[in-house]
Coordinates of C-alpha atoms and ligand atoms in Angstrom, one line a residue:
X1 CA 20.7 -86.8 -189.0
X2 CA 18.8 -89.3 -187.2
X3 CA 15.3 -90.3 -185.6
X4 CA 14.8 -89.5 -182.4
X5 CA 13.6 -92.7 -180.0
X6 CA 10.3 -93.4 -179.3
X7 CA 9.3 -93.1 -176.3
X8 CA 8.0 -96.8 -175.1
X9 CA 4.5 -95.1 -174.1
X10 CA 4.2 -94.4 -177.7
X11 CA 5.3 -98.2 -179.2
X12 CA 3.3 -99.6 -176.7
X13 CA 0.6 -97.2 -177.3
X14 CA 0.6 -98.5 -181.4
X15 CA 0.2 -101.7 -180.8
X16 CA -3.4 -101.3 -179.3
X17 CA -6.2 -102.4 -180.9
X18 CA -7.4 -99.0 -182.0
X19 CA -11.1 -97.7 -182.7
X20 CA -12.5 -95.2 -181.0
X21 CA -13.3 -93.6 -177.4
X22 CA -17.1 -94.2 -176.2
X23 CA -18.9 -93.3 -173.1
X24 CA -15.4 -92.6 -171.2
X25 CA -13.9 -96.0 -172.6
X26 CA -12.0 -97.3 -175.1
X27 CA -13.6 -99.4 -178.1
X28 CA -11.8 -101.3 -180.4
X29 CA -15.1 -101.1 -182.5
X30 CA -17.9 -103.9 -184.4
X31 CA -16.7 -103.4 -187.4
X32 CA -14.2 -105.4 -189.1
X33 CA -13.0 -102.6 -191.7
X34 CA -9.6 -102.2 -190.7
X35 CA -7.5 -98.9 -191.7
X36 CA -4.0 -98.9 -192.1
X37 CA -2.0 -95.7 -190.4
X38 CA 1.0 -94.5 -192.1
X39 CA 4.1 -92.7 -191.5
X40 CA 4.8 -90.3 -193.6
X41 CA 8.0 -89.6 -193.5
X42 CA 9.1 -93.8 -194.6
X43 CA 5.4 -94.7 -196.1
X44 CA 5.2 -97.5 -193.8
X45 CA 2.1 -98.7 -191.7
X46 CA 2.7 -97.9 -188.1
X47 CA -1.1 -98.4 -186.7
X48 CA -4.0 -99.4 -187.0
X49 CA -8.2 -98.4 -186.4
X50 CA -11.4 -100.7 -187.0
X51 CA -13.9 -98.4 -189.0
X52 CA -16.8 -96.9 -186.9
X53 CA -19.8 -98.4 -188.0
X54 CA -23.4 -96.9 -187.5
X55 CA -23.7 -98.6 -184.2
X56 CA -20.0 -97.2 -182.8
X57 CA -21.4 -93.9 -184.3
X58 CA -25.1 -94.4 -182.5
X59 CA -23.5 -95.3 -179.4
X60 CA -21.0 -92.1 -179.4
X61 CA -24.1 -89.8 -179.7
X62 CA -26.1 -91.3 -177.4
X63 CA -23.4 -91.3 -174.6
X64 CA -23.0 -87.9 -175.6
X65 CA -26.5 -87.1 -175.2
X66 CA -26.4 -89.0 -171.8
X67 CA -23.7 -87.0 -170.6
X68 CA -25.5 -83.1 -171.8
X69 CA -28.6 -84.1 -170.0
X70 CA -27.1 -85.5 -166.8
X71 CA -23.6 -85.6 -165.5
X72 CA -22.0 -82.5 -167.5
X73 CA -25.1 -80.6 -166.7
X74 CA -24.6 -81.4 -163.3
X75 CA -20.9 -79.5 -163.1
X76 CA -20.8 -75.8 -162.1
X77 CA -19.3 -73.3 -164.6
X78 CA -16.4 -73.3 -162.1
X79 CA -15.7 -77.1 -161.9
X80 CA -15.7 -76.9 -166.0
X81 CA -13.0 -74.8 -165.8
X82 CA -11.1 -76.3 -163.4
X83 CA -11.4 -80.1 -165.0
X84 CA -10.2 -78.0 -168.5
X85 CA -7.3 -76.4 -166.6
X86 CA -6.3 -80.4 -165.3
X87 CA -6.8 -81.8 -168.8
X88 CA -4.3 -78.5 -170.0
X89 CA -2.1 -79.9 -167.1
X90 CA -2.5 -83.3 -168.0
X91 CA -1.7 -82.6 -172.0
X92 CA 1.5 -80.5 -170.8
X93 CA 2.8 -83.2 -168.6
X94 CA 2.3 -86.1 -171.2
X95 CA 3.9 -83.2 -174.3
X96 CA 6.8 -85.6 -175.4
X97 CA 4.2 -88.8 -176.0
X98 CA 1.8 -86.8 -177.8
X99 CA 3.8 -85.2 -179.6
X100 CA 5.4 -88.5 -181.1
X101 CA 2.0 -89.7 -181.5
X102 CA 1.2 -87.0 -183.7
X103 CA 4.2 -86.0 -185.8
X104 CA 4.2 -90.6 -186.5
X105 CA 1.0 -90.2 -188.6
X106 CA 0.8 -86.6 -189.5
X107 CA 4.5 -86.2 -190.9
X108 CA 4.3 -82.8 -189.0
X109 CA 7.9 -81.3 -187.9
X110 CA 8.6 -83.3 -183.9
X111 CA 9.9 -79.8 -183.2
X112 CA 6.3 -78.5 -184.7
X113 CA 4.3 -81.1 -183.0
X114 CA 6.3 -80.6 -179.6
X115 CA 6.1 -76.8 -179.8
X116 CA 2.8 -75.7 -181.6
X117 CA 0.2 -78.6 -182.3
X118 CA 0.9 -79.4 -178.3
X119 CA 2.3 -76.5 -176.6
X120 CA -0.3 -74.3 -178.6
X121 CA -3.5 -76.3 -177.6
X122 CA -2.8 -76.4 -174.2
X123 CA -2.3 -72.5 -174.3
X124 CA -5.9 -72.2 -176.2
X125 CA -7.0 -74.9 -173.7
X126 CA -6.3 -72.6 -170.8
X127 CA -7.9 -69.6 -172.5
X128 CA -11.1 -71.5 -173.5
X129 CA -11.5 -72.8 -169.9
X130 CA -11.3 -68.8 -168.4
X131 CA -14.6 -68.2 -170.6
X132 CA -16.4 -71.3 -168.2
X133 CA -17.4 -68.8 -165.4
X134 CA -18.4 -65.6 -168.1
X135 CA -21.3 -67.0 -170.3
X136 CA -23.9 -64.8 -169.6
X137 CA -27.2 -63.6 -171.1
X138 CA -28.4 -59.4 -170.6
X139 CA -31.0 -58.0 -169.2
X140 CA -33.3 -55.5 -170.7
X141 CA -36.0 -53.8 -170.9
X142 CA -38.9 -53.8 -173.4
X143 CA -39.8 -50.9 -176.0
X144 CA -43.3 -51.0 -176.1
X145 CA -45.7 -48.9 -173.9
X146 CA -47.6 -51.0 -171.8
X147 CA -51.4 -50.8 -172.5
X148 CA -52.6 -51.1 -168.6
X149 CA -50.3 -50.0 -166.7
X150 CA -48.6 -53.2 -166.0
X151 CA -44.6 -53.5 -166.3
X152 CA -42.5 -55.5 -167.9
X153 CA -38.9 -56.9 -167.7
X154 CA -36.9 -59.5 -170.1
X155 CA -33.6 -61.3 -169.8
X156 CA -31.6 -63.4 -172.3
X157 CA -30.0 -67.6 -171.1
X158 CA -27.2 -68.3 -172.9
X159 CA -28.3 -72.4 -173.1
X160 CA -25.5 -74.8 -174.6
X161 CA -27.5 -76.0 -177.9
X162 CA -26.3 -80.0 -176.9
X163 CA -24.2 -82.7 -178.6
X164 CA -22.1 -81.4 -180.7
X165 CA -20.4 -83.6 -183.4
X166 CA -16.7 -82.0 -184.4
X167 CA -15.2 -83.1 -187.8
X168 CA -11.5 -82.4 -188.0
X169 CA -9.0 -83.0 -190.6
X170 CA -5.6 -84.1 -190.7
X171 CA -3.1 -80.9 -191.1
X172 CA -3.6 -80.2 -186.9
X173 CA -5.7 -83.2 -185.8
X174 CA -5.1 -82.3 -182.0
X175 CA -5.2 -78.3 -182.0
X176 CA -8.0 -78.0 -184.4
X177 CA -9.9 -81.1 -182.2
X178 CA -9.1 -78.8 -178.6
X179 CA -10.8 -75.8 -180.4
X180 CA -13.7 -77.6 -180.9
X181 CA -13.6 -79.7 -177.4
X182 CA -13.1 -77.0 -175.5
X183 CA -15.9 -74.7 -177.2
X184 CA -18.2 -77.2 -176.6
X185 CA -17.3 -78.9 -172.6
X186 CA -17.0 -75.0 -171.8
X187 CA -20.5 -73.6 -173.0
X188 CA -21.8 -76.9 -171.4
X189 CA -22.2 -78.8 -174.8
X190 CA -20.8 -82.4 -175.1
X191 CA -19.1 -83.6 -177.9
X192 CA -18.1 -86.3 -180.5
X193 CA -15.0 -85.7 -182.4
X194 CA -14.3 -87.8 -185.3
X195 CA -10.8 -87.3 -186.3
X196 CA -9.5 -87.1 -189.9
X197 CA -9.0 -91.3 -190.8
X198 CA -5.3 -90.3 -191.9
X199 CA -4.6 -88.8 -188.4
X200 CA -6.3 -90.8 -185.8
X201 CA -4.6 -91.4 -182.5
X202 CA -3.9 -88.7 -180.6
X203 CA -7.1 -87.3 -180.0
X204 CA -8.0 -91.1 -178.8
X205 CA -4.9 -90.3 -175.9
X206 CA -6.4 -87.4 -175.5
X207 CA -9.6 -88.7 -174.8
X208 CA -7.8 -90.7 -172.4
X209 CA -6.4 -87.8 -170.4
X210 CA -9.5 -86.0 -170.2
X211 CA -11.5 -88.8 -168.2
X212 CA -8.1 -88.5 -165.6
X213 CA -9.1 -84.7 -165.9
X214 CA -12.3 -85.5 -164.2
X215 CA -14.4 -85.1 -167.8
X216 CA -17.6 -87.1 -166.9
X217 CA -18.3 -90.6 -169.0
X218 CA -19.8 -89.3 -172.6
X219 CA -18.9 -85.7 -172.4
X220 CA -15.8 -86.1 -174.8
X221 CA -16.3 -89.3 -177.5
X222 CA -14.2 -90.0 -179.7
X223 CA -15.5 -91.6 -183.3
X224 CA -12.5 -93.0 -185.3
X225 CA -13.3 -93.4 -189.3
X226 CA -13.6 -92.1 -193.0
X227 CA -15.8 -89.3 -194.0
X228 CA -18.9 -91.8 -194.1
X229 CA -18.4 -92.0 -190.1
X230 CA -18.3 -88.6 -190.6
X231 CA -21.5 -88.4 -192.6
X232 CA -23.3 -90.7 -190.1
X233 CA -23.2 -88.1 -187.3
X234 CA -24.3 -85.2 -189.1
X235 CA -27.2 -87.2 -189.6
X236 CA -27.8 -88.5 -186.2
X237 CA -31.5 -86.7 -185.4
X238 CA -29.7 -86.3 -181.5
X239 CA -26.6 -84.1 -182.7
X240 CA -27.3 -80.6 -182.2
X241 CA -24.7 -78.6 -184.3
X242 CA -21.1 -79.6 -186.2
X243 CA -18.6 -78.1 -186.2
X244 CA -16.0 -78.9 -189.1
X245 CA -13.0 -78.1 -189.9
X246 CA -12.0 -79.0 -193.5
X247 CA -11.7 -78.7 -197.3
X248 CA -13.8 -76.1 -199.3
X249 CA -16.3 -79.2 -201.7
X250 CA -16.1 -81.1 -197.9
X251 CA -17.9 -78.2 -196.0
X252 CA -20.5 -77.7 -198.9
X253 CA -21.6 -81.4 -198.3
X254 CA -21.3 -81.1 -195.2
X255 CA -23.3 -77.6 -194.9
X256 CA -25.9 -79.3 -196.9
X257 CA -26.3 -82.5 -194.9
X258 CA -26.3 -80.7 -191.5
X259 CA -29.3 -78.6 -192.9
X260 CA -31.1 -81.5 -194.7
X261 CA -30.5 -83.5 -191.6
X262 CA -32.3 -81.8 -189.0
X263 CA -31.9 -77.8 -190.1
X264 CA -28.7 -78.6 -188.1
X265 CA -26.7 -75.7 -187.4
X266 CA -23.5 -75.8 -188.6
X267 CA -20.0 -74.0 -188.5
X268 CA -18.0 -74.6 -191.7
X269 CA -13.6 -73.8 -191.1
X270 CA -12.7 -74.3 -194.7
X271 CA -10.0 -73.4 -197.3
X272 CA -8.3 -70.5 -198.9
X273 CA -6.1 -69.2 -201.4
X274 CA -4.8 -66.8 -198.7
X275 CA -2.9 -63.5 -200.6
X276 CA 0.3 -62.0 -199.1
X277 CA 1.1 -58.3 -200.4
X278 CA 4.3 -57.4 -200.6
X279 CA 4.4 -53.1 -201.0
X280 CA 6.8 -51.3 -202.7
X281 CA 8.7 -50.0 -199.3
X282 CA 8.9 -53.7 -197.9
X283 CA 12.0 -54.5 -196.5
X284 CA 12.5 -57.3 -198.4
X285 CA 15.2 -59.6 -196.1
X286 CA 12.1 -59.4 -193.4
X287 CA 9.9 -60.4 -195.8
X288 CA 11.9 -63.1 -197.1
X289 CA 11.8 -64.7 -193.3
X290 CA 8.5 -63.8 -193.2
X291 CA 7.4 -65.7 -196.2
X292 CA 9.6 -68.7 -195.3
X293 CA 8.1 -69.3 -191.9
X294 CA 4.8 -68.8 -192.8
X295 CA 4.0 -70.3 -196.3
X296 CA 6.4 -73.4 -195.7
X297 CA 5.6 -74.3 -192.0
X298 CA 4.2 -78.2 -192.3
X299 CA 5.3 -78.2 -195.6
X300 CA 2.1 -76.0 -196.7
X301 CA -0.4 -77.5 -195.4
X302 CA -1.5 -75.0 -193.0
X303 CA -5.3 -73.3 -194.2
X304 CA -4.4 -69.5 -193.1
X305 CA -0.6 -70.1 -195.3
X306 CA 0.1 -67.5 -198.2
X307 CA 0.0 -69.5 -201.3
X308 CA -0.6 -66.7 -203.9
X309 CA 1.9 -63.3 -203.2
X310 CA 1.6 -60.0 -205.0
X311 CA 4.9 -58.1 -205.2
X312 CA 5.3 -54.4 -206.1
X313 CA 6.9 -54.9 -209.3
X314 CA 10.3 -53.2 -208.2
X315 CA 11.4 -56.1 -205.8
X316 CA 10.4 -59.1 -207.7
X317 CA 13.9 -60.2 -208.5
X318 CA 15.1 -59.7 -205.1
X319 CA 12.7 -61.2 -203.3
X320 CA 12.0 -64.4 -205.0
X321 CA 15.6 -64.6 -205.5
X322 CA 16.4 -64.4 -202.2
X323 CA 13.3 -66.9 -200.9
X324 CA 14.7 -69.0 -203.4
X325 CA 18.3 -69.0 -202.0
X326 CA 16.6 -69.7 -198.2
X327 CA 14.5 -72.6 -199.6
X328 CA 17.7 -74.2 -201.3
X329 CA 19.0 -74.0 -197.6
X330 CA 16.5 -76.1 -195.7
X331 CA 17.7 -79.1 -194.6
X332 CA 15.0 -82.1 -196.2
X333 CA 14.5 -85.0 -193.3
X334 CA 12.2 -87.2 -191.2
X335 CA 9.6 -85.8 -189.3
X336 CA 11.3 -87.4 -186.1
X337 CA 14.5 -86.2 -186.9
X338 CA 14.9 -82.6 -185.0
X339 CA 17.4 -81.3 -187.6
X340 CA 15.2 -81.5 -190.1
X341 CA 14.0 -78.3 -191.5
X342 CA 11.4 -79.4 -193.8
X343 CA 9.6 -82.7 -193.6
X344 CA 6.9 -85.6 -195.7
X345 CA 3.7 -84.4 -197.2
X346 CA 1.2 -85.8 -194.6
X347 CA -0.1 -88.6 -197.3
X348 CA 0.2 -90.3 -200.7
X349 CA -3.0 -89.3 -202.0
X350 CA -2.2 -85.0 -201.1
X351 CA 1.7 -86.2 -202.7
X352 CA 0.0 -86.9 -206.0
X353 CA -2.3 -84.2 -205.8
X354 CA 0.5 -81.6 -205.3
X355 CA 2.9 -83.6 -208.2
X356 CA 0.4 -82.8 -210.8
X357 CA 0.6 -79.1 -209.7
X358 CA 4.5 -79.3 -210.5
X359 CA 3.6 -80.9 -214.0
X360 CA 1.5 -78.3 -214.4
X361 CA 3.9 -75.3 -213.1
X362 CA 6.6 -77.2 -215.4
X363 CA 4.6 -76.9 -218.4
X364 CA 3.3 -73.9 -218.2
X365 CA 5.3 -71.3 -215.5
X366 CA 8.9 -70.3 -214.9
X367 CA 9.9 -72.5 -211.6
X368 CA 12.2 -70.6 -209.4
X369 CA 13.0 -73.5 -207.2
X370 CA 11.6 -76.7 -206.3
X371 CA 8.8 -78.5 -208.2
X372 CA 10.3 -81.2 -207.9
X373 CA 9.7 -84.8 -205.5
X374 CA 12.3 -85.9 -203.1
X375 CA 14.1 -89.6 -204.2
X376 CA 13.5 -90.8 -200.6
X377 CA 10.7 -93.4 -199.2
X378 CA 8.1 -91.5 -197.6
X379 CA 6.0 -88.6 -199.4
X380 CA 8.7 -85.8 -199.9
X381 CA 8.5 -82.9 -202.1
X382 CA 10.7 -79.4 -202.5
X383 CA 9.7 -76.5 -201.2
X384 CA 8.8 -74.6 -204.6
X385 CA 8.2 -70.8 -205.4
X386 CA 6.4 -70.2 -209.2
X387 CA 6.3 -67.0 -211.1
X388 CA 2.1 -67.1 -212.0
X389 CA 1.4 -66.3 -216.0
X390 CA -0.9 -63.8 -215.7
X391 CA -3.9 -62.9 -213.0
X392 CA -6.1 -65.4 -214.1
X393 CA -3.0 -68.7 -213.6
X394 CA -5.1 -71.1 -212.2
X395 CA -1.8 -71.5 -209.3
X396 CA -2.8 -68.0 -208.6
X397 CA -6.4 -69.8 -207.9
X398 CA -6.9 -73.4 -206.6
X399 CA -5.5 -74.4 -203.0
X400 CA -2.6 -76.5 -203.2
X401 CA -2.2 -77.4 -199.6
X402 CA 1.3 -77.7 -200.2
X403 CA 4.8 -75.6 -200.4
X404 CA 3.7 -73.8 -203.5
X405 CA 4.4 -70.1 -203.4
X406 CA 3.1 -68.5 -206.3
X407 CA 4.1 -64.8 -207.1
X408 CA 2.7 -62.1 -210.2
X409 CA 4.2 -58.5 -209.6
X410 CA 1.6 -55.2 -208.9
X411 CA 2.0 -52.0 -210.2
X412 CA -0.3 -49.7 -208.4
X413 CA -2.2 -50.4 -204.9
X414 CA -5.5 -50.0 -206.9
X415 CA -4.7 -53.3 -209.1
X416 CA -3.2 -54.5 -205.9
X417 CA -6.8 -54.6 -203.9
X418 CA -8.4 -56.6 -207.4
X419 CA -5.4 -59.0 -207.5
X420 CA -6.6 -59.9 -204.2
X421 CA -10.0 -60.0 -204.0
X422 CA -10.2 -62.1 -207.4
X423 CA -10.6 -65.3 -205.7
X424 CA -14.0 -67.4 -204.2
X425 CA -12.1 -67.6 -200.7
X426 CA -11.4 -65.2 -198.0
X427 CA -9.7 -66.9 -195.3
X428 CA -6.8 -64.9 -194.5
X429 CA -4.2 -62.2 -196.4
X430 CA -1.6 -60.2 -195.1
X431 CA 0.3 -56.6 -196.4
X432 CA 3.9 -56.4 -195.5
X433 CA 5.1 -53.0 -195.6
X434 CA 6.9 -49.9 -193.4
X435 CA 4.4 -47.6 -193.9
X436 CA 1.3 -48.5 -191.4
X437 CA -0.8 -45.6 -192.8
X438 CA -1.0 -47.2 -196.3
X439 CA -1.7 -50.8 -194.3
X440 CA -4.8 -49.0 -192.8
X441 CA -5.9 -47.9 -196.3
X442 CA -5.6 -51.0 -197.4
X443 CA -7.3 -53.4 -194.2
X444 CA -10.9 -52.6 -195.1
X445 CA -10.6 -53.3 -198.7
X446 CA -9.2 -56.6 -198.4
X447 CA -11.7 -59.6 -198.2
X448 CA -10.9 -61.9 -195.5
X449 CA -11.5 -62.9 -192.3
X450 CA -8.2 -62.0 -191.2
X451 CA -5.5 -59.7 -192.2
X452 CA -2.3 -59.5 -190.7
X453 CA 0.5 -56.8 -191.3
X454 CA 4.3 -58.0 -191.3
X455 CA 3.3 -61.7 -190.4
X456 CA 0.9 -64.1 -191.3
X457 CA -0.6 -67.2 -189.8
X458 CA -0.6 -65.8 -186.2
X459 CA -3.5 -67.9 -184.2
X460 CA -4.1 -66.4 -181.0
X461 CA -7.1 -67.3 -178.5
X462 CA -8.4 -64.1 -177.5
X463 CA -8.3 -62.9 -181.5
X464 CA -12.0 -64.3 -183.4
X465 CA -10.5 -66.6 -186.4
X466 CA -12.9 -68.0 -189.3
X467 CA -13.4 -67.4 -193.0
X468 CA -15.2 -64.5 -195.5
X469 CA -16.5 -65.8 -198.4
X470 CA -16.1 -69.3 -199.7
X471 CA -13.6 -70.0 -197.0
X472 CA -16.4 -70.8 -194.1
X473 CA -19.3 -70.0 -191.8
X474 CA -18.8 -68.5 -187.8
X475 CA -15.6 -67.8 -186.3
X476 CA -14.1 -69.8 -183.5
X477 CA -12.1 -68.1 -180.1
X478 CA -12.5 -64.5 -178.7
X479 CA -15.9 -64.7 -177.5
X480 CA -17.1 -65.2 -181.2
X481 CA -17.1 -68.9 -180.1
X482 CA -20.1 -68.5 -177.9
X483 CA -22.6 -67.7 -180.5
X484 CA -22.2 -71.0 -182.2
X485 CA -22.1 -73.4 -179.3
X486 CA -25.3 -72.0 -177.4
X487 CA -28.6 -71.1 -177.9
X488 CA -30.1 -67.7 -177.0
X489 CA -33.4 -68.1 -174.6
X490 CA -35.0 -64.4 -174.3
X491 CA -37.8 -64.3 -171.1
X492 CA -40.3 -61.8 -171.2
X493 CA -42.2 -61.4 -168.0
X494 CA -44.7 -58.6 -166.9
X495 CA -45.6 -57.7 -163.6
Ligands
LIG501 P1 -11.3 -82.9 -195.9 O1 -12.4 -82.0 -196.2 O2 -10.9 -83.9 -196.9 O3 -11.6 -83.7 -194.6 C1 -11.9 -83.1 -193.3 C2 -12.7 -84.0 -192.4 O4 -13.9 -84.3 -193.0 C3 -12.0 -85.4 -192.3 O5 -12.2 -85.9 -190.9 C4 -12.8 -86.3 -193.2 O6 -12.8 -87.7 -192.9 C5 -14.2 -85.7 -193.1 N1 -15.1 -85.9 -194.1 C6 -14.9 -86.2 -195.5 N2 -16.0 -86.3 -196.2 C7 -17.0 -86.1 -195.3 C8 -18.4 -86.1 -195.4 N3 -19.1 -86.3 -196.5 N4 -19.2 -85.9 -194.3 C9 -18.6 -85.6 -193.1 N5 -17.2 -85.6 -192.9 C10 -16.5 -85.9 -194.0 O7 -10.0 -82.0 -195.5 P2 -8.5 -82.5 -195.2 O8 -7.9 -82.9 -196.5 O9 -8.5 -83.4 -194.0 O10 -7.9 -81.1 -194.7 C11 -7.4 -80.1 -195.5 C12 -8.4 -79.0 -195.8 O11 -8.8 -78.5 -194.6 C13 -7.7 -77.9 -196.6 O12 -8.6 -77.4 -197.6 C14 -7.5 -76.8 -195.5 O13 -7.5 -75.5 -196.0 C15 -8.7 -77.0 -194.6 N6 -8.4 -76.5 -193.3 C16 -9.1 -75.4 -192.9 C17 -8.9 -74.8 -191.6 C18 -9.6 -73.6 -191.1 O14 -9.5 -73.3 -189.9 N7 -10.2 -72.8 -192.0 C19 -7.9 -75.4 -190.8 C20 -7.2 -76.5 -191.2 C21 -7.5 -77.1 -192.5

């Protein structure tokens, strides 16, 4: 099993000077904070990025701003989508060098990169670009009698609210930045992304592609730096709304900031603890590949991922014997190496975090499989199911972001619908079963902003995706989107 070879696009594409992506050019940055880039999969630096400072962070904005008020402004709803289509095109054509890009500091799958985190934004790319020439206010007419005789009509403008500043983490650095990018160039907005600092390059390629595209100068910036970068445009008086995409204590600060800061508006993409409910008639080989698809994808570390499954007592054995047995199977590797079946946590820091959940499971569970790190370089882990002690386990409660499954058997579907709900979160759940009419019993009792039935973690453009509870604020695709990204003007005239 080896490496694939970079592609010299990419090694030459490393060795830039890297910062950030101003005004349609690319900054190396003021500031003389370096940060290192690692790979994951060997722990070695393979880039990098000069710190924004307040003045790369001023400059984004106000580029931004330039670009709402003038040149953007100054494209027809047509043209947007046309320039989005290119950049889809462009994204598409340059697949293999992004993809390399990506999988180098995120430790994500090449095979995952090169067929989701690409493949997948350009297909959400070309859906958000159809909406370009369909944002559209009503018509109506007004309730109240008129006193004189005279008439009136009113109509709604569906305005774009302005700069937008997008805060993305590391898991899907360039599908989770597109979302946002394209929600915002499509309703008219602009837009200054600032990556996650662990995950900063590809969006800066991107960025790239887009001005080739035919996106104006300061439409799409690019900010490259830690969460005080990230903290310094929420607070920028000229940024109309964030958007953020992140951890659960993240999107509280950040919800706070944004509404201290100017009563910014603010949509909040958080965490979960996402349940996956196993029924008594599952068939359990289906669930099994179910399960191991979905809750071990990127090692873990996807938000929607079941972490916590509830098993009708009667199938327990089989199934976590038999996920188990699977696991044992997955070939351990290098993100670059396309054999590999399961690859590096994404960083030291979330490899400590998810050792002191094996301590923990090692201590005080039964371990099924796994728990354990990988003797390799890099930040390797095995993939690990847990039996939970009791309902109130804290593995049954706290994300771990990582390939931690942790099941506690169900009796009855009454206890099944507590088990369930007994968590701050509500990002996603799913019930696997053959009978749909107990799924449909089941659907509106479950809290969460998405349920699936026989799958989970299925993203698809034209379906609304955000969190219930704990787990966020708005909902991004569908025509959800729209809500969020412009500003409802109602007209009232009388005549
Ligand atoms: P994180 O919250 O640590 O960081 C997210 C982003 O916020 C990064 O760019 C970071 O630099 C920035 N940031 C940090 N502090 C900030 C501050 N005070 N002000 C402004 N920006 C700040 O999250 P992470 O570790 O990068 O990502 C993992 C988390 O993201 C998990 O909890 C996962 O569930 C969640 N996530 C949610 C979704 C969703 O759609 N709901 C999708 C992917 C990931």
């Amino acid at each position: 099993m080896t490496d694939i070879q970079l592609l010299p696009a990419v090694v030459d594409f490393l060795a830039r000077p890297h910062g950030h992506f101003i005004d349609g050019q690319y900054r190396s940055g003021d500031s003389d904070r370096l940060i290192d880039v690692y790979n994951p999969s060997t722990g070695q630096v393979v880039s990098r990025f000069h710190d924004a400072s307040a003045a790369d962070v001023d400059s984004a904005v106000q580029g931004a701003r330039r670009a709402f008020k003038g040149a953007w402004a100054e494209v027809s709803p047509y043209e947007k989508g046309v320039i989005l289509n290119r950049l889809a095109d462009l994204i598409e054509a340059n697949g293999e060098e992004l993809a390399q890009l990506e999988t180098l500091c995120s430790g994500k799958s090449i095979n995952l990169s090169r067929g989701l985190e690409i493949a997948q934004s350009v297909v959400f790319l070309r859906y958000f670009a159809g909406w370009a020439t369909k944002i559209t206010g009503q018509t109506m007419t007004p309730s109240l009698p008129s006193f004189n005789g005279e008439r009136y009509t009113a109509f709604t403008l569906r305005e774009p609210v302005g700069v937008v500043a997008g805060i993305v983490p590391w898991n899907f650095s360039v599908m989770i930045g597109i979302w946002k990018i394209a929600s915002a160039l499509v309703t008219g907005c602009t837009i200054v992304v600032k990556p996650s600092e662990f995950t900063p390059l590809t969006l800066l390629r991107i960025a790239e592609l887009a001005v080739q595209a035919g996106v104006p100068a300061g439409a799409f910036n690019v900010v490259n730096g830690t969460g005080r970068a990230g903290q310094a445009l929420i607070d920028h008086c000229d940024v109309a709304k964030v958007a953020f995409t992140g951890s659960v204590p993240t999107g509280i600060a950040v919800g706070k900031a944004a509404m201290a800061a100017n009563l910014t508006r603010a949509t909040l993409e958080l965490g979960g603890k996402n349940p996956a409910a196993l029924l008594a008639d599952v068939d359990v080989d289906a669930a099994v590949a179910g399960i191991l698809q979905t809750a071990y994808v990127h090692q873990g570390q996807v938000c929607a991922s079941p972490e916590r499954l509830y098993v009708h007592r009667s199938k327990v054995e089989a199934f976590t014997q038999k996920l188990a047995a699977a696991l044992q199977q997955l070939k351990i590797g290098s993100a670059l190496d396309q054999d590999a079946q399961f690859g590096p946590l994404a960083n030291q820091a979330h490899l400590q975090k998810i050792l002191g959940y094996f301590e923990r499971a090692r201590s005080n569970n039964t371990v099924v499989c796994g728990a354990r790190q990988v003797e390799r370089p890099g930040y390797f882990v095995e993939p690990t199911v847990i039996l939970a002690n009791g309902a109130d386990d804290p593995l049954l409660h706290e994300e771990t972001f990582g390939p931690i499954v942790c099941v506690l058997p169900f009796d009855d579907e009454e206890q099944l619908v507590t088990l369930m709900n007994d968590s701050p979160f509500g990002l996603t759940a799913s019930i696997w079963t053959n009978d749909l009419s107990k799924a449909f019993r089941l659907i509106p009792q479950i809290e969460a902003g998405t349920v699936w039935v026989n799958m989970h973690t299925f993203l698809d453009p034209a379906v609304p995706f955000g969190g219930s509870k704990a787990s966020g604020v708005g909902r991004e695709f569908g025509s959800a989107f729209i809500d969020d990204y412009t500003e409802l003007k109602s007209v009232m005239i009388r005549f």
